[in-house]
Short mmCIF file of C-alpha atoms and ligand atoms in Angstrom, two decimals:
data_model
loop_
_atom_site.label_atom_id
_atom_site.label_comp_id
_atom_site.label_asym_id
_atom_site.label_seq_id
_atom_site.Cartn_x
_atom_site.Cartn_y
_atom_site.Cartn_z
CA MET A 1 14.76 -9.77 11.39
CA SER A 2 12.36 -11.12 8.25
CA TYR A 3 8.81 -10.39 8.13
CA ASN A 4 6.32 -13.36 7.01
CA VAL A 5 3.62 -11.96 4.66
CA THR A 6 1.21 -13.60 2.66
CA LEU A 7 1.28 -12.02 -0.60
CA ILE A 8 -1.80 -12.29 -3.06
CA PRO A 9 -1.14 -10.77 -6.51
CA GLY A 10 -4.59 -10.97 -7.57
CA ASP A 11 -5.50 -10.72 -11.25
CA GLY A 12 -6.19 -8.18 -13.92
CA ILE A 13 -3.80 -5.54 -13.18
CA GLY A 14 -2.95 -7.22 -9.75
CA PRO A 15 0.21 -8.97 -10.59
CA GLU A 16 2.01 -5.87 -12.15
CA VAL A 17 1.14 -3.46 -9.28
CA THR A 18 2.04 -6.48 -6.85
CA GLU A 19 5.59 -6.86 -8.49
CA ALA A 20 6.41 -3.15 -8.48
CA THR A 21 5.16 -3.05 -4.83
CA LYS A 22 7.01 -5.75 -3.78
CA ARG A 23 10.45 -4.33 -5.35
CA VAL A 24 9.97 -0.99 -3.71
CA LEU A 25 8.97 -2.69 -0.09
CA GLU A 26 12.36 -4.71 -0.65
CA ALA A 27 14.24 -1.48 -1.57
CA THR A 28 13.56 -0.11 1.89
CA GLY A 29 16.03 -2.61 3.25
CA VAL A 30 13.26 -4.41 5.56
CA ALA A 31 13.46 -7.98 4.82
CA PHE A 32 10.29 -10.06 3.83
CA ASN A 33 9.81 -13.91 3.26
CA TRP A 34 6.63 -13.56 0.91
CA GLU A 35 4.27 -16.61 0.97
CA VAL A 36 2.62 -16.34 -2.33
CA ALA A 37 -1.09 -17.13 -2.48
CA TYR A 38 -3.44 -17.32 -5.54
CA ALA A 39 -7.13 -16.30 -5.24
CA GLY A 40 -10.16 -15.70 -7.66
CA ALA A 41 -11.00 -17.35 -10.94
CA GLY A 42 -7.43 -18.99 -11.36
CA ALA A 43 -7.96 -20.81 -7.73
CA LEU A 44 -11.30 -21.87 -8.87
CA ASN A 45 -9.91 -23.95 -11.67
CA THR A 46 -6.85 -25.27 -9.76
CA HIS A 47 -8.48 -25.78 -6.32
CA GLY A 48 -12.22 -25.86 -6.99
CA THR A 49 -13.04 -22.53 -4.84
CA PRO A 50 -11.87 -18.88 -5.56
CA LEU A 51 -10.72 -18.65 -1.89
CA PRO A 52 -9.03 -21.76 -1.02
CA ASP A 53 -8.49 -22.75 2.74
CA TYR A 54 -4.72 -22.46 2.41
CA ILE A 55 -4.92 -18.78 1.85
CA LEU A 56 -6.68 -18.00 5.17
CA GLU A 57 -4.22 -20.42 6.88
CA SER A 58 -1.41 -18.64 5.57
CA ILE A 59 -2.81 -15.13 6.55
CA ARG A 60 -3.99 -16.42 10.11
CA LYS A 61 -0.36 -17.81 10.52
CA ASN A 62 1.47 -14.61 9.51
CA LYS A 63 -0.98 -12.36 10.69
CA VAL A 64 -0.12 -9.86 7.91
CA ALA A 65 -1.06 -9.85 3.90
CA LEU A 66 -0.37 -7.46 1.06
CA LYS A 67 -3.04 -8.14 -1.69
CA GLY A 68 -3.75 -7.25 -4.98
CA PRO A 69 -7.18 -6.82 -6.72
CA VAL A 70 -9.25 -9.85 -7.45
CA THR A 71 -11.96 -9.58 -10.05
CA THR A 72 -15.56 -10.47 -8.91
CA PRO A 73 -17.94 -11.69 -11.55
CA VAL A 74 -21.25 -9.08 -12.10
CA GLY A 75 -24.42 -10.51 -11.40
CA SER A 76 -23.80 -14.18 -11.42
CA GLY A 77 -20.88 -16.61 -10.61
CA PHE A 78 -18.75 -16.59 -7.61
CA ARG A 79 -19.10 -14.24 -4.76
CA SER A 80 -16.70 -11.61 -3.92
CA VAL A 81 -13.36 -13.18 -2.78
CA ASN A 82 -12.40 -9.72 -1.28
CA VAL A 83 -15.63 -9.67 0.69
CA ALA A 84 -15.22 -12.98 1.74
CA LEU A 85 -11.77 -12.53 3.20
CA ARG A 86 -12.77 -9.63 5.24
CA GLN A 87 -15.88 -11.57 6.63
CA ARG A 88 -13.93 -14.93 7.38
CA LEU A 89 -10.93 -13.27 9.04
CA ASP A 90 -13.11 -10.73 10.52
CA LEU A 91 -11.30 -7.78 9.29
CA TYR A 92 -13.86 -5.44 10.30
CA ALA A 93 -12.10 -2.09 9.66
CA CYS A 94 -11.20 -0.87 6.16
CA VAL A 95 -8.90 2.21 6.63
CA ARG A 96 -8.62 4.12 3.47
CA PRO A 97 -6.37 7.47 3.98
CA CYS A 98 -7.15 9.82 1.20
CA LYS A 99 -4.18 12.40 1.21
CA LEU A 100 -3.23 14.89 -1.50
CA TYR A 101 0.39 14.79 -2.34
CA PRO A 102 1.77 18.13 -3.92
CA SER A 103 1.78 18.10 -7.43
CA VAL A 104 -1.00 15.57 -8.04
CA PRO A 105 -3.60 16.86 -10.69
CA SER A 106 -6.52 17.81 -8.24
CA LEU A 107 -9.17 20.55 -8.08
CA TYR A 108 -8.49 20.76 -4.53
CA LYS A 109 -5.76 21.85 -1.99
CA ASP A 110 -5.00 20.52 1.39
CA ILE A 111 -7.06 17.27 1.78
CA ASP A 112 -6.28 14.80 4.32
CA ILE A 113 -9.00 12.38 5.38
CA VAL A 114 -9.09 8.87 6.71
CA ILE A 115 -12.23 6.93 6.00
CA ILE A 116 -12.88 3.95 8.20
CA ARG A 117 -15.41 1.95 6.85
CA GLU A 118 -17.11 -1.03 8.52
CA ASN A 119 -16.02 -3.80 6.69
CA THR A 120 -18.48 -6.96 7.68
CA GLU A 121 -22.13 -6.30 8.09
CA ASP A 122 -24.68 -3.95 6.25
CA LEU A 123 -25.72 -4.84 2.56
CA TYR A 124 -22.52 -6.60 2.33
CA ALA A 125 -23.46 -9.43 4.84
CA GLY A 126 -24.15 -11.34 1.83
CA ILE A 127 -27.81 -12.52 2.86
CA GLU A 128 -29.55 -12.12 -0.32
CA PHE A 129 -32.77 -13.78 -1.87
CA GLU A 130 -33.00 -14.41 -5.65
CA LYS A 131 -36.26 -13.41 -7.18
CA GLY A 132 -38.52 -16.36 -7.69
CA THR A 133 -37.11 -18.96 -5.49
CA PRO A 134 -38.99 -20.46 -2.65
CA GLU A 135 -36.77 -18.72 0.23
CA ALA A 136 -37.55 -15.38 -1.38
CA ALA A 137 -41.22 -16.23 -1.36
CA LYS A 138 -41.16 -17.32 2.18
CA LEU A 139 -39.50 -14.04 3.43
CA ILE A 140 -42.09 -11.94 1.23
CA LYS A 141 -44.75 -13.65 2.71
CA LEU A 142 -43.47 -13.23 6.32
CA ILE A 143 -42.75 -9.34 5.77
CA THR A 144 -46.28 -9.00 4.33
CA GLU A 145 -47.79 -10.90 7.20
CA THR A 146 -45.85 -8.80 9.69
CA LYS A 147 -45.68 -5.51 8.45
CA GLY A 148 -48.66 -5.49 6.18
CA ASP A 149 -46.76 -4.09 3.27
CA ALA A 150 -47.29 -5.45 -0.02
CA ILE A 151 -43.83 -6.63 -1.70
CA ARG A 152 -43.73 -7.34 -5.34
CA ALA A 153 -43.65 -11.38 -5.80
CA ASP A 154 -41.13 -10.79 -8.35
CA SER A 155 -38.75 -8.98 -6.06
CA GLY A 156 -35.34 -9.84 -5.01
CA LEU A 157 -34.14 -9.06 -1.38
CA SER A 158 -30.82 -8.15 -0.06
CA LEU A 159 -30.70 -7.66 3.68
CA LYS A 160 -28.87 -4.74 5.34
CA ILE A 161 -27.52 -5.83 8.80
CA ILE A 162 -26.07 -3.53 11.06
CA SER A 163 -25.77 -4.63 14.81
CA GLU A 164 -24.82 -2.49 17.84
CA THR A 165 -21.71 -4.70 18.35
CA GLY A 166 -20.45 -4.06 14.92
CA SER A 167 -21.17 -0.38 15.01
CA ARG A 168 -19.60 0.10 18.50
CA ARG A 169 -16.29 -1.55 17.58
CA ILE A 170 -16.09 0.37 14.17
CA VAL A 171 -16.63 3.55 15.92
CA ARG A 172 -14.16 2.67 18.84
CA PHE A 173 -11.65 1.63 15.92
CA ALA A 174 -11.89 5.30 14.35
CA TYR A 175 -11.44 6.98 17.70
CA GLU A 176 -8.30 4.81 18.66
CA TYR A 177 -6.99 5.55 15.41
CA ALA A 178 -7.93 9.41 15.77
CA ARG A 179 -6.09 9.41 18.99
CA ALA A 180 -3.03 7.35 17.52
CA TYR A 181 -2.58 9.73 14.78
CA GLN A 182 -3.29 12.91 16.52
CA ARG A 183 -6.40 13.52 14.78
CA LYS A 184 -8.83 16.01 15.93
CA LYS A 185 -12.49 14.90 14.69
CA VAL A 186 -14.34 11.92 14.03
CA THR A 187 -17.66 12.66 11.45
CA ALA A 188 -20.06 9.50 11.32
CA ILE A 189 -22.22 9.06 8.22
CA HIS A 190 -25.36 7.41 7.96
CA LYS A 191 -29.25 7.49 6.71
CA ALA A 192 -30.76 7.26 9.94
CA ASN A 193 -33.44 9.85 9.16
CA ILE A 194 -34.97 7.08 6.80
CA LEU A 195 -33.37 4.02 7.80
CA LYS A 196 -34.18 4.27 11.74
CA PHE A 197 -33.48 0.65 12.90
CA SER A 198 -30.11 0.16 10.93
CA ASP A 199 -28.42 3.16 10.42
CA GLY A 200 -30.22 4.69 13.37
CA LEU A 201 -28.47 2.34 15.51
CA PHE A 202 -25.44 2.82 13.97
CA LEU A 203 -25.69 6.52 14.82
CA ALA A 204 -26.89 6.02 18.43
CA SER A 205 -23.83 3.61 19.19
CA ALA A 206 -21.66 6.25 17.47
CA ARG A 207 -23.09 8.88 19.67
CA GLU A 208 -22.41 6.87 22.86
CA VAL A 209 -18.90 5.70 22.01
CA ALA A 210 -17.85 9.35 21.23
CA GLN A 211 -18.80 10.11 24.88
CA GLU A 212 -15.62 8.21 26.02
CA TYR A 213 -13.46 10.26 23.75
CA PRO A 214 -14.10 13.92 25.02
CA ASP A 215 -10.53 15.04 23.63
CA ILE A 216 -11.79 14.47 20.08
CA GLU A 217 -14.67 16.06 18.49
CA PHE A 218 -17.56 14.21 17.18
CA GLU A 219 -20.30 15.18 14.39
CA ASP A 220 -22.58 13.13 11.99
CA ARG A 221 -23.73 13.92 8.72
CA VAL A 222 -26.22 12.33 6.39
CA VAL A 223 -24.78 10.34 3.98
CA ASP A 224 -26.00 12.41 0.93
CA ASN A 225 -25.37 15.79 2.40
CA MET A 226 -21.94 14.58 2.94
CA THR A 227 -21.18 13.56 -0.55
CA MET A 228 -21.98 17.14 -1.23
CA GLN A 229 -20.02 18.51 1.81
CA LEU A 230 -17.25 16.55 0.61
CA VAL A 231 -17.08 17.98 -3.01
CA LYS A 232 -17.65 21.29 -1.61
CA ARG A 233 -15.34 21.73 1.21
CA PRO A 234 -13.45 18.37 2.00
CA GLN A 235 -10.87 20.30 4.13
CA GLN A 236 -13.29 20.22 6.96
CA PHE A 237 -13.27 16.55 7.60
CA ASP A 238 -10.70 14.48 9.35
CA VAL A 239 -11.45 11.17 10.21
CA VAL A 240 -14.58 9.63 8.77
CA VAL A 241 -16.49 6.54 10.09
CA ALA A 242 -19.06 4.94 8.10
CA PRO A 243 -21.05 1.56 7.61
CA ASN A 244 -19.84 -0.85 4.88
CA LEU A 245 -21.99 0.53 1.56
CA TYR A 246 -21.52 4.32 2.44
CA GLY A 247 -18.16 3.75 3.23
CA ASP A 248 -17.30 2.20 -0.03
CA ILE A 249 -18.61 4.79 -1.97
CA VAL A 250 -17.46 7.78 -0.21
CA SER A 251 -13.89 6.32 -0.26
CA ASP A 252 -14.01 6.07 -3.99
CA LEU A 253 -15.24 9.72 -3.78
CA CYS A 254 -12.49 11.10 -1.59
CA ALA A 255 -9.88 9.02 -3.74
CA GLY A 256 -11.13 11.11 -6.70
CA LEU A 257 -10.54 14.13 -4.91
CA VAL A 258 -6.91 13.14 -4.10
CA GLY A 259 -5.85 12.32 -7.76
CA GLY A 260 -7.98 9.05 -8.29
CA LEU A 261 -7.47 5.26 -7.63
CA GLY A 262 -4.04 5.13 -8.80
CA VAL A 263 -3.04 6.89 -5.30
CA ALA A 264 -5.47 5.63 -2.90
CA PRO A 265 -4.15 2.88 -0.61
CA GLY A 266 -6.07 0.80 1.84
CA ALA A 267 -6.15 -1.68 4.85
CA ASN A 268 -8.36 -4.14 6.05
CA ILE A 269 -7.83 -4.53 9.64
CA GLY A 270 -9.21 -7.29 12.56
CA ASP A 271 -8.06 -7.71 16.30
CA ASP A 272 -5.06 -9.35 15.23
CA ILE A 273 -4.74 -9.52 11.26
CA ALA A 274 -4.11 -7.03 8.80
CA VAL A 275 -4.35 -7.18 4.97
CA PHE A 276 -3.30 -4.45 3.08
CA GLU A 277 -4.72 -3.67 -0.50
CA PRO A 278 -5.24 -0.78 -2.79
CA THR A 279 -8.93 0.99 -2.81
CA HIS A 280 -9.01 0.31 -6.65
CA GLY A 281 -9.93 -3.32 -8.52
CA SER A 282 -8.66 -5.18 -10.87
CA ALA A 283 -9.31 -2.77 -14.15
CA PRO A 284 -9.37 -5.65 -16.42
CA LYS A 285 -8.98 -3.64 -19.57
CA TYR A 286 -5.46 -2.41 -18.43
CA ALA A 287 -4.27 -6.04 -17.48
CA GLY A 288 -0.80 -6.85 -18.80
CA GLN A 289 -0.17 -3.75 -20.25
CA ASN A 290 2.42 -2.32 -17.91
CA LYS A 291 0.24 0.80 -17.93
CA VAL A 292 -1.53 1.47 -14.56
CA ASN A 293 -0.16 3.33 -11.53
CA PRO A 294 1.38 1.18 -8.81
CA MET A 295 1.22 3.96 -6.17
CA ALA A 296 -1.85 2.94 -4.41
CA MET A 297 -0.45 -0.48 -3.87
CA MET A 298 2.98 0.97 -3.02
CA LEU A 299 1.07 3.46 -0.46
CA SER A 300 -0.82 0.30 1.06
CA GLY A 301 2.73 -1.04 1.56
CA VAL A 302 3.62 1.90 3.32
CA LEU A 303 0.37 1.24 5.80
CA MET A 304 1.92 -2.33 5.91
CA LEU A 305 5.36 -1.02 7.30
CA ARG A 306 3.78 1.17 9.61
CA HIS A 307 1.55 -1.48 11.16
CA LEU A 308 4.87 -3.42 11.58
CA GLY A 309 6.50 -0.84 13.22
CA GLU A 310 8.86 0.04 10.48
CA THR A 311 8.17 3.64 10.70
CA LYS A 312 11.49 4.69 9.49
CA ALA A 313 11.14 2.49 6.35
CA ALA A 314 7.60 3.54 6.35
CA ASP A 315 8.41 7.42 6.10
CA ARG A 316 11.23 6.77 3.27
CA LEU A 317 8.98 5.02 0.94
CA GLU A 318 6.22 7.46 1.33
CA LYS A 319 8.53 10.27 0.82
CA ALA A 320 10.24 8.52 -2.37
CA ILE A 321 6.77 8.29 -4.01
CA ALA A 322 5.82 11.95 -3.08
CA ARG A 323 9.30 12.94 -4.67
CA VAL A 324 8.50 11.00 -7.68
CA ILE A 325 4.91 12.35 -8.06
CA SER A 326 6.31 16.04 -7.70
CA GLU A 327 8.86 15.66 -10.18
CA GLY A 328 6.28 14.65 -12.40
CA LYS A 329 8.75 12.89 -14.92
CA ASN A 330 8.12 9.02 -13.93
CA VAL A 331 4.44 8.87 -13.27
CA THR A 332 1.72 6.87 -15.13
CA TYR A 333 -0.98 8.35 -17.48
CA ASP A 334 -3.73 8.79 -14.64
CA MET A 335 -1.23 11.68 -13.17
CA LYS A 336 -0.99 13.48 -16.34
CA PRO A 337 -4.43 13.49 -17.94
CA ASP A 338 -3.52 16.18 -20.59
CA ALA A 339 -0.14 14.97 -21.50
CA PRO A 340 0.79 12.82 -24.52
CA SER A 341 1.48 9.34 -24.08
CA ASP A 342 5.67 9.65 -24.52
CA GLN A 343 5.53 11.89 -21.34
CA THR A 344 4.21 9.30 -19.07
CA VAL A 345 5.74 5.97 -18.15
CA GLY A 346 4.54 2.31 -17.20
CA THR A 347 4.14 0.63 -13.84
CA SER A 348 7.62 -0.96 -13.80
CA GLN A 349 9.33 2.41 -14.34
CA VAL A 350 7.62 3.92 -11.56
CA ALA A 351 8.94 1.31 -9.45
CA ASP A 352 12.52 1.92 -10.87
CA ALA A 353 11.96 5.75 -10.06
CA VAL A 354 10.82 5.11 -6.45
CA ILE A 355 13.72 2.88 -6.00
CA GLU A 356 16.29 5.41 -7.27
CA LYS A 357 14.69 8.01 -4.86
CA LEU A 358 15.12 5.35 -1.85
CA GLU A 359 18.62 4.80 -2.70
CA SER A 360 19.52 8.35 -2.89
CA SER A 361 18.15 8.69 0.63
CA LYS A 362 19.93 6.26 2.34
P1 NAD B 401 -11.31 -0.67 -11.12
O1 NAD B 401 -11.02 -0.07 -9.65
O2 NAD B 401 -10.71 -2.03 -11.31
O3 NAD B 401 -11.18 0.27 -12.28
C1 NAD B 401 -12.14 1.35 -12.57
C2 NAD B 401 -11.16 2.40 -13.40
O4 NAD B 401 -10.32 3.09 -12.51
C3 NAD B 401 -10.33 1.69 -14.28
O5 NAD B 401 -10.71 1.39 -15.49
C4 NAD B 401 -8.99 2.88 -14.40
O6 NAD B 401 -9.75 3.70 -15.28
C5 NAD B 401 -9.13 3.44 -13.27
N1 NAD B 401 -7.90 2.46 -11.94
C6 NAD B 401 -8.17 1.44 -11.28
N2 NAD B 401 -6.99 1.40 -10.95
C7 NAD B 401 -5.97 2.23 -11.32
C8 NAD B 401 -4.82 2.06 -11.20
N3 NAD B 401 -3.96 1.61 -10.60
N4 NAD B 401 -4.04 3.22 -12.17
C9 NAD B 401 -4.65 3.91 -12.87
N5 NAD B 401 -5.80 3.88 -13.27
C10 NAD B 401 -6.68 2.69 -12.31
O7 NAD B 401 -13.09 -0.92 -10.73
P2 NAD B 401 -14.06 -1.79 -11.66
O8 NAD B 401 -13.66 -1.74 -13.24
O9 NAD B 401 -15.28 -1.04 -11.08
O10 NAD B 401 -13.78 -3.19 -11.07
C11 NAD B 401 -12.77 -4.10 -11.92
C12 NAD B 401 -13.23 -5.45 -10.92
O11 NAD B 401 -12.47 -5.49 -9.78
C13 NAD B 401 -14.30 -5.75 -10.74
O12 NAD B 401 -14.36 -7.36 -10.77
C14 NAD B 401 -14.31 -5.61 -9.08
O13 NAD B 401 -15.44 -6.40 -8.32
C15 NAD B 401 -13.01 -5.75 -8.81
N6 NAD B 401 -12.63 -5.14 -7.67
C16 NAD B 401 -11.72 -5.86 -6.69
C17 NAD B 401 -11.40 -5.05 -5.45
C18 NAD B 401 -10.49 -5.67 -4.71
O14 NAD B 401 -10.05 -6.53 -5.18
N7 NAD B 401 -10.44 -5.20 -3.41
C19 NAD B 401 -11.99 -3.72 -5.32
C20 NAD B 401 -12.59 -3.16 -6.31
C21 NAD B 401 -13.27 -3.72 -7.30
#
């Protein structure tokens, strides 16, 4: 059997980490038909849009995609392809495991946290009003009239949208995940003390859903306290569920606890479609240098294998990556921050080393 998978190499460091990941996935013995698709600035030149329809059609047909990072212009230019993909395919759950593998340079021990981030709402809904536009003026007038609060005329506005439907389904997803992977606790994060009608709704929905899962502990944390607790004693957390923005920030924080973005995988999951991609971005300054760590993308490949039901291949690949890390010979610069450059290797050499471990575990 061969799996049809849409493969989006992305840009910046994307093509290099994607190629390395494709090689190790194929070395597990699982067969794939890769349907390669190009998104981002390149697609804007060839198709007039950074996210051509054929990509969405390919993913809808195959139900599974493996994706490298895609650059988003800052401040102006096209909107994030990554956000658009999640919204257009309703990939409402972003799963980001943050697990500390032995020998990874870290200040901590025994961390195994899974962040479940809501992926479609919140400040990422994309409902924004630019300073000085008639739409912004209209909204400012409406708010001033209804709430009596003066808003400066030279304001830009971005709306924070949190629905009960969106909150309930992400919390339910977190609980189902916790059950499937024998996790013990779900922590919901929010700022409900200040944002009573958006985060307050998220928290109320989380509390309600939690009652349906009495076998799994529930707790909540205000997001600022959560960041402090994560730095102080991360071992107390298990599954963490968060609205979009806090989930984005906290998952990078957690990536930092377990060795950095080079080892932080991710998955965007909807009811019947899943797109696997690392937490990191396109790191343009390292593009084309065969330098960055492909393990975050490889571990995203491990998540994809598990999603496809290829548990044995997933276990073998995860172990092979963990062995390469613990041997410490064939790892990239980020895994040995104090070592001279001749004691680290490049992206493709990491793939060679992982493949060697896979072959020896046959
Ligand atoms: P980034 O994650 O690309 O890079 C930040 C830093 O993290 C890098 O400079 C590098 O030091 C380190 N890093 C990242 N990946 C690494 C790896 N595999 N190995 C070793 N070190 C690694 O974040 P950024 O610079 O803020 O964003 C660059 C671009 O990527 C932006 O356009 C952003 O919008 C985009 N982005 C895309 C995605 C996505 O495609 N899902 C996610 C995040 C950011």
